[in-house]
Short mmCIF file of C-alpha atoms and ligand atoms in Angstrom, two decimals:
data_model
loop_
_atom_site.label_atom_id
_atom_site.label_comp_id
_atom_site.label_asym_id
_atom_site.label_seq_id
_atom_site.Cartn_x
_atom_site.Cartn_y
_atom_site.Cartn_z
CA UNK Q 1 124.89 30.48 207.08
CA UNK Q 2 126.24 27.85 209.41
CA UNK Q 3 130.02 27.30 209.89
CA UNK Q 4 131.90 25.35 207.25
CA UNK Q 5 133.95 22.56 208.75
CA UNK Q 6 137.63 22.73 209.75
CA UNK Q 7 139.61 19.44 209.48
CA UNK Q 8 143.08 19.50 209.90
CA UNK Q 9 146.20 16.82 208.85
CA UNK Q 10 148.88 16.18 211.76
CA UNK Q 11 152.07 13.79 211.73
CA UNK Q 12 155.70 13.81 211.43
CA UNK Q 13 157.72 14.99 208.53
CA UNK Q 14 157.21 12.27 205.69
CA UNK Q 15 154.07 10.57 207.61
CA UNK Q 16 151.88 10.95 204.09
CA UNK Q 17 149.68 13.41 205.31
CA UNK Q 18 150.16 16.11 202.20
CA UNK Q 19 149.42 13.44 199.86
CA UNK Q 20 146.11 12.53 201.68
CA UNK Q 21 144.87 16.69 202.05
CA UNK Q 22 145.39 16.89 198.48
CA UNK Q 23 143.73 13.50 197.83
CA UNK Q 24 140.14 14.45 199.88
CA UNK Q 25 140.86 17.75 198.53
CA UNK Q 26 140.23 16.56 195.20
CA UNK Q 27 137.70 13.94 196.18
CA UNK Q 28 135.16 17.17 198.32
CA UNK Q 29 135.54 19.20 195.21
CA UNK Q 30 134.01 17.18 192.68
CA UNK Q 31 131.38 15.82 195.43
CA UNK Q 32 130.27 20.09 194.92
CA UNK Q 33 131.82 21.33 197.64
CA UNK Q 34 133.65 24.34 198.32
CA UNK Q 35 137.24 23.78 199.41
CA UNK Q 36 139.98 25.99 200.52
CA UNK Q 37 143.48 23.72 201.50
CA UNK Q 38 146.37 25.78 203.10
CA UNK Q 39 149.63 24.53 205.17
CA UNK Q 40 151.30 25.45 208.09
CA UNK Q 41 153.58 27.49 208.37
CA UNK Q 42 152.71 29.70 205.30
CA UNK Q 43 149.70 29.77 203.34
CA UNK Q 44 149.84 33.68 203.39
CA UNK Q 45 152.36 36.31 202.21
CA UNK Q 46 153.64 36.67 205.68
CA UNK Q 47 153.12 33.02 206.60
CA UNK Q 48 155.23 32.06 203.77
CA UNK Q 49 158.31 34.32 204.50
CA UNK Q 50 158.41 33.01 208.31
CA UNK Q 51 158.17 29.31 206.60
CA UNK Q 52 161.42 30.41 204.93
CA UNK Q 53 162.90 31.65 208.01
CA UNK Q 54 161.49 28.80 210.31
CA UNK Q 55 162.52 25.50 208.41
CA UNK Q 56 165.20 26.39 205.94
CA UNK Q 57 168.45 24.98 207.77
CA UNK Q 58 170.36 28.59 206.62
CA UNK Q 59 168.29 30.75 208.88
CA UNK Q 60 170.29 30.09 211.88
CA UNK Q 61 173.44 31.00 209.89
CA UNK Q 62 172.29 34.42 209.30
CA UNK Q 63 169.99 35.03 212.56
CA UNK Q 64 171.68 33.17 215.09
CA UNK Q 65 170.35 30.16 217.07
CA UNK Q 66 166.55 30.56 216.74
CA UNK Q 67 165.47 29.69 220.75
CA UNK Q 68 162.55 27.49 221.04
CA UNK Q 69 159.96 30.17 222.43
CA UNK Q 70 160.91 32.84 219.72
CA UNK Q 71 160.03 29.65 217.42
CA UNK Q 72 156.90 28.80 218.52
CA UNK Q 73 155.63 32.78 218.89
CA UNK Q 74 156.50 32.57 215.08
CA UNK Q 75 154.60 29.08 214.52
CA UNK Q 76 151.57 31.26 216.34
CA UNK Q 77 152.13 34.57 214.41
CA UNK Q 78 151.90 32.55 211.08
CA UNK Q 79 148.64 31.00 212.64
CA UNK Q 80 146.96 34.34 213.58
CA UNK Q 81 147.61 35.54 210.14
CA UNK Q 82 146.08 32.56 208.47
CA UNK Q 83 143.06 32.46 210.98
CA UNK Q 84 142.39 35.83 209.80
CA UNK Q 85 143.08 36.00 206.40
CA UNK Q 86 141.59 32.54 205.05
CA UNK Q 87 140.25 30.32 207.65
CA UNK Q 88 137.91 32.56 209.41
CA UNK Q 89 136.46 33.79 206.66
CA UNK Q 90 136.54 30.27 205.19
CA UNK Q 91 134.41 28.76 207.89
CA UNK Q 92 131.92 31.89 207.65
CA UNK Q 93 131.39 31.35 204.22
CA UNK Q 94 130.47 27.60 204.93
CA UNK Q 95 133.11 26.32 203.20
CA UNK Q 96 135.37 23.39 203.80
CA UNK Q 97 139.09 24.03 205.06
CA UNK Q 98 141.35 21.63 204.90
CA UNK Q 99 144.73 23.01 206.84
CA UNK Q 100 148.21 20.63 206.74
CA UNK Q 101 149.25 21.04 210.59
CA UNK Q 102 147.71 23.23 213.05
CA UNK Q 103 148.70 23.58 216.63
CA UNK Q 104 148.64 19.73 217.50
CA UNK Q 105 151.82 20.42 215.42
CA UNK Q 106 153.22 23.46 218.04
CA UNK Q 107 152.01 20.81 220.80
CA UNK Q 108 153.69 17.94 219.69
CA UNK Q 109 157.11 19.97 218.15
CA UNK Q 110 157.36 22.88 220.39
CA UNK Q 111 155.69 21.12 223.40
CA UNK Q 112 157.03 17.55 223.25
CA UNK Q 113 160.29 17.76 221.02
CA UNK Q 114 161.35 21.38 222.39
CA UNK Q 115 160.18 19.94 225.43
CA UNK Q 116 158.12 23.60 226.50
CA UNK Q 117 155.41 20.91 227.53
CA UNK Q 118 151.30 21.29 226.32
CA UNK Q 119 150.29 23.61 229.05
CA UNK Q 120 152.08 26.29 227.45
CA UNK Q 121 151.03 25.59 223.99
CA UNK Q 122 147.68 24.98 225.17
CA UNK Q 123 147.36 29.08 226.64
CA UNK Q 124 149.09 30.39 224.00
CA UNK Q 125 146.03 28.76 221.60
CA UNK Q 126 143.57 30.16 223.65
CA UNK Q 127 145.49 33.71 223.94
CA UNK Q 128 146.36 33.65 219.74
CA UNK Q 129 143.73 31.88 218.21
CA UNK Q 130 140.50 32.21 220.34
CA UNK Q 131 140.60 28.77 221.09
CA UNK Q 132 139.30 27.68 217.40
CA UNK Q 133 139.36 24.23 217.05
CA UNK Q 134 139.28 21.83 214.06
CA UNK Q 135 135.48 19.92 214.11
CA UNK Q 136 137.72 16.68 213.05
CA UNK Q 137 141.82 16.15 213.10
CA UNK Q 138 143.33 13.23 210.84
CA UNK Q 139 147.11 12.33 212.61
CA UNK Q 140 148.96 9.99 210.29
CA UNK Q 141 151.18 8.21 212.65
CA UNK Q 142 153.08 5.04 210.67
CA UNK Q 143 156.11 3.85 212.66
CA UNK Q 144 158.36 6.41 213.53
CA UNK Q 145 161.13 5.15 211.36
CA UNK Q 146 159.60 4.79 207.91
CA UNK Q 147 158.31 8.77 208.39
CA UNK Q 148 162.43 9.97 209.10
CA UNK Q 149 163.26 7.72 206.27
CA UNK Q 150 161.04 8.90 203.97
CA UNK Q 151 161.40 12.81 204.91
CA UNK Q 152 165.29 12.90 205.01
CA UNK Q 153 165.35 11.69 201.55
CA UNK Q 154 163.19 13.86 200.06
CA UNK Q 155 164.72 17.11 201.56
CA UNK Q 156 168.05 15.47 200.31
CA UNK Q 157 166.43 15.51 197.04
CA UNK Q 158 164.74 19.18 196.92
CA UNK Q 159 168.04 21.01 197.78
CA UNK Q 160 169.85 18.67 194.98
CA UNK Q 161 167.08 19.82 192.50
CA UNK Q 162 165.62 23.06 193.20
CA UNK Q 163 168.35 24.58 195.64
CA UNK Q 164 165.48 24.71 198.28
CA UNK Q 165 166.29 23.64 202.16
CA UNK Q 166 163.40 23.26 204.42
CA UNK Q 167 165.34 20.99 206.37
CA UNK Q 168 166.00 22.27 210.12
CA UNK Q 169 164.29 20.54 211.85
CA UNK Q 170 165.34 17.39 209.83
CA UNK Q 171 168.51 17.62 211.34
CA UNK Q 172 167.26 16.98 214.78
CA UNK Q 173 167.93 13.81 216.67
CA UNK Q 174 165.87 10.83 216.58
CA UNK Q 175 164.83 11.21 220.42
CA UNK Q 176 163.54 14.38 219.49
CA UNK Q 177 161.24 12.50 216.74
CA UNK Q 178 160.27 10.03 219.80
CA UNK Q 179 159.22 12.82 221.86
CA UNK Q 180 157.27 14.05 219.16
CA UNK Q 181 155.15 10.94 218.16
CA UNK Q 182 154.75 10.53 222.33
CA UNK Q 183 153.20 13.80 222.35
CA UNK Q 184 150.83 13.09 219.11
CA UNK Q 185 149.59 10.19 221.07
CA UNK Q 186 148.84 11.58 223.84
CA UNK Q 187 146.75 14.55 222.04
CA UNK Q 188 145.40 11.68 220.46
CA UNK Q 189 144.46 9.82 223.64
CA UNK Q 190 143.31 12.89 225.34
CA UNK Q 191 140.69 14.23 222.52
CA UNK Q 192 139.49 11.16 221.20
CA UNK Q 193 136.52 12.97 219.65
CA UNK Q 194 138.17 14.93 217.78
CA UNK Q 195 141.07 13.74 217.07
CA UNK Q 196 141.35 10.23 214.56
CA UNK Q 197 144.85 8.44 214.64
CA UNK Q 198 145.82 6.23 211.94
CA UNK Q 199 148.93 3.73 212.72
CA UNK Q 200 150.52 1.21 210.62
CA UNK Q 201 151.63 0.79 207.57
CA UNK Q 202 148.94 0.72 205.37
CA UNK Q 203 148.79 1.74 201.82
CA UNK Q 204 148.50 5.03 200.46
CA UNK Q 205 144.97 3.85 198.63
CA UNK Q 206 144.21 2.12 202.05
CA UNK Q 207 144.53 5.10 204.03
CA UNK Q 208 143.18 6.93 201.83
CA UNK Q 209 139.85 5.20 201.52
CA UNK Q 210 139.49 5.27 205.23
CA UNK Q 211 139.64 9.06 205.59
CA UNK Q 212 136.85 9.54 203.09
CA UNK Q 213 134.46 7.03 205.15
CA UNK Q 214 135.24 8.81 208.28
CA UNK Q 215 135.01 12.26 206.67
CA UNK Q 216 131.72 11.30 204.74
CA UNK Q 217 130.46 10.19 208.13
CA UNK Q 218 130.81 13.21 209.03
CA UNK Q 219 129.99 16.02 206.67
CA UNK Q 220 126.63 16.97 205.07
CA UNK Q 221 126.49 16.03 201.52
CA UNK Q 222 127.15 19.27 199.72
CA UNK Q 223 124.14 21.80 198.61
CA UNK Q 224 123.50 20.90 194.37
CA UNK Q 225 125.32 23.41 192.82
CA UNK Q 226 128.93 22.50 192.70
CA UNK Q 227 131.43 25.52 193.60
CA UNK Q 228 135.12 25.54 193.64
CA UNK Q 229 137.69 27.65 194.93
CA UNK Q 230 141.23 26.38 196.31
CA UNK Q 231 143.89 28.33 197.86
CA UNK Q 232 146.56 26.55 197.11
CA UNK Q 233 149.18 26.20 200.04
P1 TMP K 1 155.83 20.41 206.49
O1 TMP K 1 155.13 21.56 205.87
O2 TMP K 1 156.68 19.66 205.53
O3 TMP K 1 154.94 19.54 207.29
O4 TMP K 1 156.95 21.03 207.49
C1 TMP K 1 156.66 21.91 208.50
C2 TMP K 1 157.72 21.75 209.58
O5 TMP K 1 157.47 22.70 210.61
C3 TMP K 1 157.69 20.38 210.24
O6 TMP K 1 159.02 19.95 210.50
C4 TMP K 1 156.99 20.63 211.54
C5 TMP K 1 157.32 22.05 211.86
N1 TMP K 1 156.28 22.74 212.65
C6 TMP K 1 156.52 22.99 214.00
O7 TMP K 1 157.58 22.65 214.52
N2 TMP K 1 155.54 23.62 214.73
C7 TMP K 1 154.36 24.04 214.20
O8 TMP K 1 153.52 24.62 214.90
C8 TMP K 1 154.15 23.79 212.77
C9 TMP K 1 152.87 24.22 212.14
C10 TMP K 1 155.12 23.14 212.06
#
């Protein structure tokens, strides 16, 4: 059975990049092939209680000031555990996996807006996660404003209507946002094969269509009998 192929979806909070998983999510299933989506953090039972403790704003209340290596060694446990619950045995199944942020996001975050710089992001990925690397990386990068915009209203909204905060690191300054869109270019720059950037402001349905040509491009059309199975994140 050969390896399924691992895409992944980078950019900053509000960048559009959930929308467009889901969207080629949707789009590889009904072409007949098997699809598992998941998110970063969480995706797994323990994943999903260090999301809580990671982004909701109230953690630091009760734990104290979370310092920017414990975060990222959290960021990576979260990983390991979804490497080797789901993707792993994703990818050796053949199947598709779609994951919303992998460790460009500890690179450009922990590395660039913590400032703890790649090199030590870079080991640690070697070190946690064998090294595994996604076959093709989508970063949505529209200008820097319209992404803070767009993600400090919609936190604003969630904790008015569900009572749900996943906003701490919405709260950070806007040179911390800059140093995190430096950092995605440079990935970008640096692992051009890999790694497809998409600026500007184009449309939803624009950028939409333009991941499916470079994703078609890329993958094998899928064997006849249509299968479906999504985690969903
Ligand atoms: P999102 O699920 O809405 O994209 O939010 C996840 C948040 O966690 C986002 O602010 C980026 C942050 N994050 C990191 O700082 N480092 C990481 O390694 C990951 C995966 C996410």
């Amino acid at each position: 059975m050969p390896r399924g192929y691992f895409i992944t979806f980078e950019g900053l909070d509000g960048s559009g990049k959930t929308t467009q998983l889901r969207r080629l999510a949707a789009t590889l299933t009904e072409q007949g092939h098997t699809v598992v989506s998941l998110r970063q953090p969480g995706g797994t039972a323990l994943g999903d209680r260090l999301r809580s403790v990671l982004l909701d704003s109230r953690s630091e209340a009760a734990l104290g000031t979370i310092s920017p290596i414990a975060e990222l060694t959290l960021m990576f446990a979260d990983r390991a555990q979804a490497i080797a619950e789901i993707i792993a045995p994703a990818l050796a199944a053949g199947h598709i996996v779609l994951c919303d942020r992998f460790t460009d996001s500890s690179e450009a975050y922990q590395g660039g807006g913590r400032q703890l710089g790649s090199e030590r992001i870079l080991a640690m990925h070697a070190a946690v996660c064998d090294d595994l690397q996604p076959d093709l990386t989508l970063l949505l990068l529209p200008p820097l404003d319209a992404s803070l915009h767009r993600a400090r209203r919609r936190n604003h909204r969630s904790i008015q209507s569900q009572g749900t905060d996943e906003n701490r690191f919405e709260r950070e300054s806007d040179e911390f946002y800059s140093r995190i869109y430096a950092k995605y270019q440079e990935i970008a720059a640096r692992e051009p094969q890999r790694v497809v950037s998409i600026e500007g402001n184009d449309s939803i349905e624009e950028i939409q269509r333009y991941i499916h040509r470079i994703v078609a491009e890329r993958i094998p059309p899928a064997p006849s009998a249509p299968a479906t199975s999504m985690l969903e994140a």
